[in-house]
Coordinates of C-alpha atoms and ligand atoms in Angstrom, one line a residue:
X185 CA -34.3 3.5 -11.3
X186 CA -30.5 2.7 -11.6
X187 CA -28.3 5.4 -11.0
X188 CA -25.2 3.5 -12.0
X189 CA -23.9 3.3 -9.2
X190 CA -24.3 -0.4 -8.4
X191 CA -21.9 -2.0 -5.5
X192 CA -21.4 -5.0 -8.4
X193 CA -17.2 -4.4 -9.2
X194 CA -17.1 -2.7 -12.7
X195 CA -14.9 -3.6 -15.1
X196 CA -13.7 -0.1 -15.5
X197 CA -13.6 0.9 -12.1
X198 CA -11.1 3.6 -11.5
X199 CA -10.1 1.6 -8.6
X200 CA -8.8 -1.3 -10.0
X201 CA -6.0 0.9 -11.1
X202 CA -4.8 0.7 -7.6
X203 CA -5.4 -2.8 -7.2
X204 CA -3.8 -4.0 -10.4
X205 CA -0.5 -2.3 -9.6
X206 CA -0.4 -3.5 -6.2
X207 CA -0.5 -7.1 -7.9
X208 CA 1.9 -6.2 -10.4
X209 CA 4.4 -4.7 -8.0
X210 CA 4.2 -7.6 -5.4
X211 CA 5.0 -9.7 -8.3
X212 CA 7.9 -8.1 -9.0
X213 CA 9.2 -8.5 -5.4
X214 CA 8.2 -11.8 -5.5
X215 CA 10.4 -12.5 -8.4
X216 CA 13.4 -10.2 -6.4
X217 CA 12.5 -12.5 -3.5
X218 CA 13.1 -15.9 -5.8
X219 CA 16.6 -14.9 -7.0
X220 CA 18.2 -13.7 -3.6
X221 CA 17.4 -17.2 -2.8
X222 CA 18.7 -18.6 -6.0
X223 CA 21.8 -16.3 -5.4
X224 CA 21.8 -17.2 -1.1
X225 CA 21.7 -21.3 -2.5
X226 CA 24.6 -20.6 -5.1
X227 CA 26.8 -18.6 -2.2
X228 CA 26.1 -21.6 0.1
X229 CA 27.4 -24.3 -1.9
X230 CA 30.5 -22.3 -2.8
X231 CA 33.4 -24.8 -1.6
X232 CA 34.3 -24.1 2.4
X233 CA 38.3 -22.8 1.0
X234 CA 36.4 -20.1 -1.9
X235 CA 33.8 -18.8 1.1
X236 CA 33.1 -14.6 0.6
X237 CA 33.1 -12.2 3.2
X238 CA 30.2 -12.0 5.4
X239 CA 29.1 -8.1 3.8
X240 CA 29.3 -10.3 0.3
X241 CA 25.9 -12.4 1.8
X242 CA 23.1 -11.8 0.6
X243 CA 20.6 -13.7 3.0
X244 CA 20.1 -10.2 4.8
X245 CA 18.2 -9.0 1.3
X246 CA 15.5 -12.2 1.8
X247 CA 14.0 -10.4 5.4
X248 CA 13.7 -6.6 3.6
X249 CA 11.9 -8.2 0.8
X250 CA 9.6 -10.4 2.6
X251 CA 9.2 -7.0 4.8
X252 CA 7.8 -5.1 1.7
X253 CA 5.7 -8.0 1.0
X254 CA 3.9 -7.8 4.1
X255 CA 3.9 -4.1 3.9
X256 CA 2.5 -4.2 0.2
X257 CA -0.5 -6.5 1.3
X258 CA -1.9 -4.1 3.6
X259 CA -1.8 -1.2 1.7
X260 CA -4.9 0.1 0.8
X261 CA -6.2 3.7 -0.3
X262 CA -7.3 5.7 3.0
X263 CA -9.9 8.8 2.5
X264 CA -10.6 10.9 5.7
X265 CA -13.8 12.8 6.1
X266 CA -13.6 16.0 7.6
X267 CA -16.2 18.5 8.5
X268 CA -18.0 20.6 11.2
X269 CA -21.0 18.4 13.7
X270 CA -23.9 17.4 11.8
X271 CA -23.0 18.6 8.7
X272 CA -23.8 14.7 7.2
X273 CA -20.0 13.3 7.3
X274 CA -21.0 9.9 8.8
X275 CA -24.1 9.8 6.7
X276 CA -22.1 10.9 3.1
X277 CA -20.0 7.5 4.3
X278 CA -23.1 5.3 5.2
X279 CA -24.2 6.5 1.6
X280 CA -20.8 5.9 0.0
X281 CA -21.0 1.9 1.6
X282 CA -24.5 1.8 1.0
X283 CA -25.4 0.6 4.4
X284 CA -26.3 2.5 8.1
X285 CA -22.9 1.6 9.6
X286 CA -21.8 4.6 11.3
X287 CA -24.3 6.5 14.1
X288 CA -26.0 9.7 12.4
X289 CA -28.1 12.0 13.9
X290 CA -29.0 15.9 14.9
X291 CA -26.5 17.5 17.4
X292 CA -22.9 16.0 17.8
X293 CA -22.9 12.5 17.1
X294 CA -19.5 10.8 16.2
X295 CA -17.5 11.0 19.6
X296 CA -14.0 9.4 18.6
X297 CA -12.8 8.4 15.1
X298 CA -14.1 5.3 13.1
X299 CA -12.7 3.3 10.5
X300 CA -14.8 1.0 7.9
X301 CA -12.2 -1.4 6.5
X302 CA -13.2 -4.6 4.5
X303 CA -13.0 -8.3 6.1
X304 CA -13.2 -11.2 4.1
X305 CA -15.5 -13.1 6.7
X306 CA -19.5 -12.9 6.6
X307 CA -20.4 -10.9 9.5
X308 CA -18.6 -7.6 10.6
X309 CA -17.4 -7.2 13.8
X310 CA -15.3 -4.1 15.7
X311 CA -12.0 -3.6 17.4
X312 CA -11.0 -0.9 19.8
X313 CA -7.6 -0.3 20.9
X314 CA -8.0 -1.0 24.4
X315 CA -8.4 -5.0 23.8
X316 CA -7.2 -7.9 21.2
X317 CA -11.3 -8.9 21.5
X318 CA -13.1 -8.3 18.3
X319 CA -16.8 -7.2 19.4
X320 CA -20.1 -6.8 18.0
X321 CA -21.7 -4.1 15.3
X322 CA -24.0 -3.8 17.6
X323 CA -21.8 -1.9 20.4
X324 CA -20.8 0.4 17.9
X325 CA -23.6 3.4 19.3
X326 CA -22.6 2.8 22.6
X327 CA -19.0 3.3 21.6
X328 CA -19.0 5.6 19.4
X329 CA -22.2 8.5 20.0
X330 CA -21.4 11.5 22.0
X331 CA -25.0 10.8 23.6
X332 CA -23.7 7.4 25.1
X333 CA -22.4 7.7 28.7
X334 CA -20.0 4.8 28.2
X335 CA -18.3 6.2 25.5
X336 CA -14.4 6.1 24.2
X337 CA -12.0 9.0 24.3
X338 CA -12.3 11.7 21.3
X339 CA -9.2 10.6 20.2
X340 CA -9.6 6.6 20.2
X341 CA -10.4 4.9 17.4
X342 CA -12.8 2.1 16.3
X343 CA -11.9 -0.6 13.4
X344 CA -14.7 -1.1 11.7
X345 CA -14.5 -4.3 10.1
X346 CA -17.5 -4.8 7.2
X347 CA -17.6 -7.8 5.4
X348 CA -16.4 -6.9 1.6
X349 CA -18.8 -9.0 -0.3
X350 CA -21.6 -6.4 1.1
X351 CA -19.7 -3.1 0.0
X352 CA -17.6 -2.9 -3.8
X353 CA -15.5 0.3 -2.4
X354 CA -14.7 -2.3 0.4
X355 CA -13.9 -4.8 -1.3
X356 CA -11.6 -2.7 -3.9
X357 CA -9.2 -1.7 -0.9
X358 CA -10.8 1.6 0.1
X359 CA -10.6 2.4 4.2
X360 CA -13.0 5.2 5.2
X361 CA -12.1 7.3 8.2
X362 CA -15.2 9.4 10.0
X363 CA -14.5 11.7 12.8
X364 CA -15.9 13.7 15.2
X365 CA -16.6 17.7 14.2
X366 CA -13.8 19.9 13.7
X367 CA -15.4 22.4 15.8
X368 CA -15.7 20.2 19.2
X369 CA -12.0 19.4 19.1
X370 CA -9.4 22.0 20.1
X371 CA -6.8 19.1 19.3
X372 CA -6.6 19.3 15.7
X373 CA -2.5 18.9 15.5
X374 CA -2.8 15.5 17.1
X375 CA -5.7 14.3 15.1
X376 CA -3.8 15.2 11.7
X377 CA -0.5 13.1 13.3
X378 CA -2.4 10.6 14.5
X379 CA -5.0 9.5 11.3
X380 CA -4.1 11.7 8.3
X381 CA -0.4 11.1 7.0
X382 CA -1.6 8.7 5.6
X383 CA -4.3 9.5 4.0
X384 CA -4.6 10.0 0.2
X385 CA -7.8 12.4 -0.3
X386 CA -9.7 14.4 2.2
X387 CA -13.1 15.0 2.0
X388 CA -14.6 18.3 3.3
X389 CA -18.0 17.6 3.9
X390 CA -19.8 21.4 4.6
X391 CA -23.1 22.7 5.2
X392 CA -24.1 24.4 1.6
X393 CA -27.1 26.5 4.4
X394 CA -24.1 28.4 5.5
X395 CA -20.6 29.6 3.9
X396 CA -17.0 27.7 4.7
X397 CA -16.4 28.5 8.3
X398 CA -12.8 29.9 9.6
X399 CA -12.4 26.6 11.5
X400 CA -12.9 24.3 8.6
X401 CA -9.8 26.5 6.4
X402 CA -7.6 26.4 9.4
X403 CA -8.2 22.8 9.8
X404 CA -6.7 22.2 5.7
X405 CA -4.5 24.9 6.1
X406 CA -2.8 22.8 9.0
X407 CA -3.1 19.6 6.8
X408 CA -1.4 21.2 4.3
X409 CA 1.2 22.6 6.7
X410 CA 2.4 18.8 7.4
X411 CA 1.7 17.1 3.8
X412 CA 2.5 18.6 0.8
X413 CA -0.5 19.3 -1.5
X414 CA -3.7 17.0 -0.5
X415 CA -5.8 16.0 -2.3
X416 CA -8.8 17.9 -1.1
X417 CA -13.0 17.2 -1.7
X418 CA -15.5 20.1 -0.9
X419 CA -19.0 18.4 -0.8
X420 CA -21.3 21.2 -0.7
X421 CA -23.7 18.7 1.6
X422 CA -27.9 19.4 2.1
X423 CA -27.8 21.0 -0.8
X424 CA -31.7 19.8 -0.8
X425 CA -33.0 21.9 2.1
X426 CA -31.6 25.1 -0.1
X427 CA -32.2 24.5 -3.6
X428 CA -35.6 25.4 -2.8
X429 CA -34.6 29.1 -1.7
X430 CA -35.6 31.7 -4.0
X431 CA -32.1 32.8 -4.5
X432 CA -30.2 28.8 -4.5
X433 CA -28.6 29.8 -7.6
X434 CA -27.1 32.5 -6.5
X435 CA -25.9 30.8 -3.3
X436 CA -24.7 28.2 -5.3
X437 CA -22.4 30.3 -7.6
X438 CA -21.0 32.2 -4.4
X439 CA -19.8 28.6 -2.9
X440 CA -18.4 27.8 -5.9
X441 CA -16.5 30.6 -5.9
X442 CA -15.7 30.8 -2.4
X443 CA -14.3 27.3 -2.4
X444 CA -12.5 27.7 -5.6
X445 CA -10.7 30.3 -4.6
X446 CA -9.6 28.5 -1.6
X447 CA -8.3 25.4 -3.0
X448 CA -6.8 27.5 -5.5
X449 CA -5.8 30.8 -4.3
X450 CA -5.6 30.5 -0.4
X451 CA -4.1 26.3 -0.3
X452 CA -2.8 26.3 -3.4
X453 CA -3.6 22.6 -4.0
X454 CA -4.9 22.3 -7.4
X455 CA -4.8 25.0 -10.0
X456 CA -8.7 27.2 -10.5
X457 CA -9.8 24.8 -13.3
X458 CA -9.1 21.8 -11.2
X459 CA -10.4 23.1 -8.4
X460 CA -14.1 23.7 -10.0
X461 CA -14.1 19.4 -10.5
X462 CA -13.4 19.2 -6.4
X463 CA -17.0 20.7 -5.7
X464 CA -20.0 18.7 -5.7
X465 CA -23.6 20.0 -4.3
X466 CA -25.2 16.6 -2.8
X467 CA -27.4 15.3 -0.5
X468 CA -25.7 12.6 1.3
X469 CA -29.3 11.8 3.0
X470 CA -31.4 11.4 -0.5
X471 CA -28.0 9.2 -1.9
X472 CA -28.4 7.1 1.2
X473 CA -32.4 6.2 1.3
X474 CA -32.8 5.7 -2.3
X475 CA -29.5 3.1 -2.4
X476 CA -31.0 1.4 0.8
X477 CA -34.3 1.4 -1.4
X478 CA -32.7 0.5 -4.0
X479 CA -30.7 -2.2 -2.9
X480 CA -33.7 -3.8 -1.3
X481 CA -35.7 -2.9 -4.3
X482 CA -38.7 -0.8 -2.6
X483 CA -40.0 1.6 -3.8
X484 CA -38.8 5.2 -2.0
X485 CA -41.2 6.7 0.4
X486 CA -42.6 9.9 -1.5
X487 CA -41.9 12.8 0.3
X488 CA -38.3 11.7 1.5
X489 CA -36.5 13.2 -1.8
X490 CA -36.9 16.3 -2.0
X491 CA -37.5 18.6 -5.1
X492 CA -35.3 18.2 -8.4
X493 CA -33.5 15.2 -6.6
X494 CA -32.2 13.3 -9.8
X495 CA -29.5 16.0 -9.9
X496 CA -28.2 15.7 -6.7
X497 CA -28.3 11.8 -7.2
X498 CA -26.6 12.4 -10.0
X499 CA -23.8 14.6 -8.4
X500 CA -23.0 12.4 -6.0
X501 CA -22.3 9.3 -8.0
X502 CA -20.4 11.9 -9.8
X503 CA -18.3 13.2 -6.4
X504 CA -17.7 9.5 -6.2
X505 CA -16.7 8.9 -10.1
X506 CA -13.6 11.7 -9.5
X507 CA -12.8 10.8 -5.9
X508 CA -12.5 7.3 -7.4
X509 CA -10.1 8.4 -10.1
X510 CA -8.4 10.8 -7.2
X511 CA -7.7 8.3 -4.8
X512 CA -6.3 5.4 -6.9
X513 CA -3.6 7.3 -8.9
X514 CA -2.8 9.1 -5.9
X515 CA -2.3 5.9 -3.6
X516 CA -0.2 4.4 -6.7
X517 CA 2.0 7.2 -6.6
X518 CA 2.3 8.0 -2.6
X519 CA 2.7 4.3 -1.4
X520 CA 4.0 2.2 -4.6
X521 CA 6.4 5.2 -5.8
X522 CA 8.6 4.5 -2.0
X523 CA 8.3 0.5 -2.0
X524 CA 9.6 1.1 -6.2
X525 CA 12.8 3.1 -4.5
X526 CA 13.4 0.6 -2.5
X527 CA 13.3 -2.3 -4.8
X528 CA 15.5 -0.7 -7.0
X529 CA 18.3 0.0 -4.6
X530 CA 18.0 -3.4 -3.2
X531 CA 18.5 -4.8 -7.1
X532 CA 21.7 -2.7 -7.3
X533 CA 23.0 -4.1 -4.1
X534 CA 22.3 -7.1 -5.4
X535 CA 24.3 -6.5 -8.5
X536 CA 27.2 -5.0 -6.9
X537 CA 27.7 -8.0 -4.4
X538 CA 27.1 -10.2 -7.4
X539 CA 29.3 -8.9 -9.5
X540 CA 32.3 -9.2 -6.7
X541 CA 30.7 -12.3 -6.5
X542 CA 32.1 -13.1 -9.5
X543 CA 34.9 -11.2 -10.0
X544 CA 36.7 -12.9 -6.6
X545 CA 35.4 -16.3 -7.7
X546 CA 37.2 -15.7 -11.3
X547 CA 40.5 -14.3 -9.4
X548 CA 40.9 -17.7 -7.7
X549 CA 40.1 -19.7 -10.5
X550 CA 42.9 -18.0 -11.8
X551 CA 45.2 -18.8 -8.8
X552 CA 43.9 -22.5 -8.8
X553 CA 44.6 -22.5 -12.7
X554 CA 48.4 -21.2 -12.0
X555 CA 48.8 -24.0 -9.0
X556 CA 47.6 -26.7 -11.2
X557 CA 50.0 -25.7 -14.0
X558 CA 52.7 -25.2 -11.7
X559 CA 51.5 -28.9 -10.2
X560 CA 51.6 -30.1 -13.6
X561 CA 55.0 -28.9 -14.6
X562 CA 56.9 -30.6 -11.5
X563 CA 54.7 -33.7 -12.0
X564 CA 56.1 -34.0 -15.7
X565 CA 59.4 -33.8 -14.5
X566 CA 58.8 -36.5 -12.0
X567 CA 57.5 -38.3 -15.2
X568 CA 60.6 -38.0 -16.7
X569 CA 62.6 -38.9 -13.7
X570 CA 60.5 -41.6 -12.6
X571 CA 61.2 -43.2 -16.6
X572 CA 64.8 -42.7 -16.4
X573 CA 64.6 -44.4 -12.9
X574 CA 62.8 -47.4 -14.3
X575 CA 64.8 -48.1 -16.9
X576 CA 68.2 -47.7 -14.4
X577 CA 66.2 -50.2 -12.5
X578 CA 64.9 -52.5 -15.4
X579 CA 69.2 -52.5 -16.3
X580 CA 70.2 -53.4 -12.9
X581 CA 67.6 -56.0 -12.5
X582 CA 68.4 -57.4 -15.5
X583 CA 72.2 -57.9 -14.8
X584 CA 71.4 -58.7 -11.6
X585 CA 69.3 -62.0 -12.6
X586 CA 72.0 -62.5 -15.3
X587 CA 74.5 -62.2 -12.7
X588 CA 72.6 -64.9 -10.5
X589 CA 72.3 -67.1 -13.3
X590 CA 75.7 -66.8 -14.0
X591 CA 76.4 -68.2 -11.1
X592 CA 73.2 -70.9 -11.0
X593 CA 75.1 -72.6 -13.5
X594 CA 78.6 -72.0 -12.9
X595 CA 77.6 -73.4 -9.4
X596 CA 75.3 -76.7 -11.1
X597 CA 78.2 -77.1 -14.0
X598 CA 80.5 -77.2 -10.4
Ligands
GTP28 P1 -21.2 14.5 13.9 O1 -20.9 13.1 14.0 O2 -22.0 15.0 15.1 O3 -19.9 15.3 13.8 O4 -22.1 14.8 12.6 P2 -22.0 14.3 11.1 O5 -21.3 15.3 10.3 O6 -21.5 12.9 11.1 O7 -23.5 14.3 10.6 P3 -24.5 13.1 10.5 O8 -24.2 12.3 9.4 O9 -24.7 12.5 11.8 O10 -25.8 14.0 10.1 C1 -26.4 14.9 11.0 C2 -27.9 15.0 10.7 O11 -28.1 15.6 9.5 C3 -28.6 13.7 10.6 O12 -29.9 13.8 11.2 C4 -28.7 13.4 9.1 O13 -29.9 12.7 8.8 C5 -28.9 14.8 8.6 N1 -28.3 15.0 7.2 C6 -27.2 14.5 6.8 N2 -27.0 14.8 5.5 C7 -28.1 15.5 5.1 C8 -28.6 16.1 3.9 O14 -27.9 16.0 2.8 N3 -29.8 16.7 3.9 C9 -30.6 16.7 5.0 N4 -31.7 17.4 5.0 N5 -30.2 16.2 6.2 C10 -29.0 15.6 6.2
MG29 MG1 -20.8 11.7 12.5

């Protein structure tokens, strides 16, 4: 059964709206980009006497915007998964990418931080920070499990580079951070400088067997210390081994509360009605073996979805429906909002030098116009005295030849 939550790119993905105004945006720079040069080409051929001042160039403008450029290409929208060991963060993100890319399992698992970005080539591959060699999926357990005995440091990271024809998230510009338990790490302050500035949702992923833990608030109490009002996800994760429980209900409606009031009341990220559509009871496990199932269309082994299953299907696609809306308008606004500023203040640069551009070039086109009349004026009077000189020297010739002739023929009639 569809869940509609297919990896094919949907026409009314939420995350297009990220996409299409990165497009838009680099197009505008791109314009920005065409008319420095147009303007750099016009101060150029200026004649070598008319020349501006060097701070009237504008050829510094044409590295800034090709700067932005580059910058604007590799932005992409960055959601961090947070949460104490084993309480199904790496397996929420294998379900999210509909693959088993990141090590799962009972006890601590995820030893240093991982990152699934999207490649455009056909196999994936992984790069560490210790080395410029790309190496294989394969290595990524020994690298990356707490159980491994050649593991990295807690606070390296992996690049995770998945091939974005295989994941639609991927390949709509979504990077997915994992990391190791909040609770094995007494370094929090670095891990927030290190990977979450800039990130644009967080994603608390928490055991719905027990209630939020002291460690878990602490840890978004120093995220929001340092940015100001994340954008925050409680998923209320194996919600399948307690919906069974005589009293699940009851539980449920005492996280709901709990967590609301955090957000809300104790964070004060999102206001008490907002805060209810930040709270999802899933299980990341079921989402993950009936999209592997699914995808490879076989039938799901009876007995690995548990009881009343379809709902917590249901409210995962829907976790992923709002994060989807979340993290778009959110990225729009964090990352496009700054390279926006920046445009505009080059554009007024622009103008200004432009416009003494123009107003210099027009002050000695006056100055040329004044020299030329002045030229003009002594050249007429050269005119003149040039006419009055001809004719004195047309006169003299002519008496002169008379004069000779005169005396031709007084000298022949001799
Ligand atoms: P660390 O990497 O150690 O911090 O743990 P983690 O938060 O990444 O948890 P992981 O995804 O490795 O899951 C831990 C164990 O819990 C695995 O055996 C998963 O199969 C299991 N698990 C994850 N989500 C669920 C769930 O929704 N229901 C059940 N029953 N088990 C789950
Ligand atoms: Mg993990």
């Amino acid at each position: 059964r569809s869940l509609g939550n297919g990896h094919a790119s949907r026409p009314q993905s939420p995350l297009k709206f990220f996409i299409q105004a990165k497009k838009r945006i680099n197009d505008v720079f791109k314009e920005i980009l065409e008319y420095v040069q147009e303007a750099e080409k016009f101060q150029t051929e200026v004649p070598e006497g008319c020349k501006q001042e060097e701070e009237l160039s504008v050829t510094k403008y044409e590295g800034k915007i090709q700067g932005i450029i580059e910058v604007l290409t590799r932005d992409h929208m960055k959601v961090v998964f947070f949460g104490r060991t084993s309480n199904g963060k790496s397996t929420t993100i294998n379900a999210m990418l509909r693959s088993k890319i990141l090590p799962s399992g009972i006890g601590h698992t995820t030893n240093c931080f991982l990152q699934v970005e999207g490649c455009d080539s056909a196999e994936g591959f992984l790069l560490t920070e210790d080395s410029d060699q790309p190496k294989g999926i394969g290595s990524i357990k020994q690298l990356a499990s707490a159980l491994s005995t050649v593991k990295l440091k807690e606070n390296s990271l992996i690049r995770i580079l998945w091939p974005k024809d295989k994941c639609r998230l991927l390949r709509e510009d979504v990077v997915f951070l994992d990391s190791p338990g909040i609770d094995v790490s007494p370094d929090l302050d670095t891990w927030i400088d290190n990977f979450c500035l800039d990130a644009d949702v967080f994603v608390l992923v928490a055991n719905a067997e027990s209630t939020l833990m002291q460690t878990e608030k602490n840890f978004f109490h120093k995220v929001s210390s340092r940015l100001s009002k994340p954008n925050i996800f409680i998923l209320q994760n194996r919600w399948d081994v307690s919906v069974s429980e005589e009293e699940a209900d009851q539980v449920k409606e005492q996280h709901y509360q709990r967590n609301v009031d955090f957000l809300s009341n104790e964070l004060k990220v999102v206001d008490k009605q907002e805060a209810k559509n930040r709270i999802f009871f899933v299980s990341s496990k079921e989402a993950l073996i009936s999209r592997l199932h699914e995808d490879n269309l076989t039938p799901t082994p009876s007995g690995s979805l548990q009881k009343d299953y379809p709902e917590r299907l249901f409210a995962f696609a829907n976790f992923e429906k709002s994060f989807e809306s979340c993290i778009s308008k959110s990225a729009v606004k964090t990352k496009f909002e700054q390279h926006s500023q920046r445009g505009k203040n080059i554009m007024s640069d622009l103008r200004e030098i432009m416009e003494k551009t123009l107003s210099t070039s027009q002050t000695q086109m006056t100055e040329k116009q004044k020299f030329r009349e002045e030229a003009a004026d002594e050249l007429d009077y050269l005119d003149k005295q040039l006419i009055l000189l001809t004719s004195e020297i047309k006169d003299k010739i002519k008496y002169m030849v008379e004069d000779v002739e005169n005396k031709v023929s007084y000298a022949l009639n001799e």
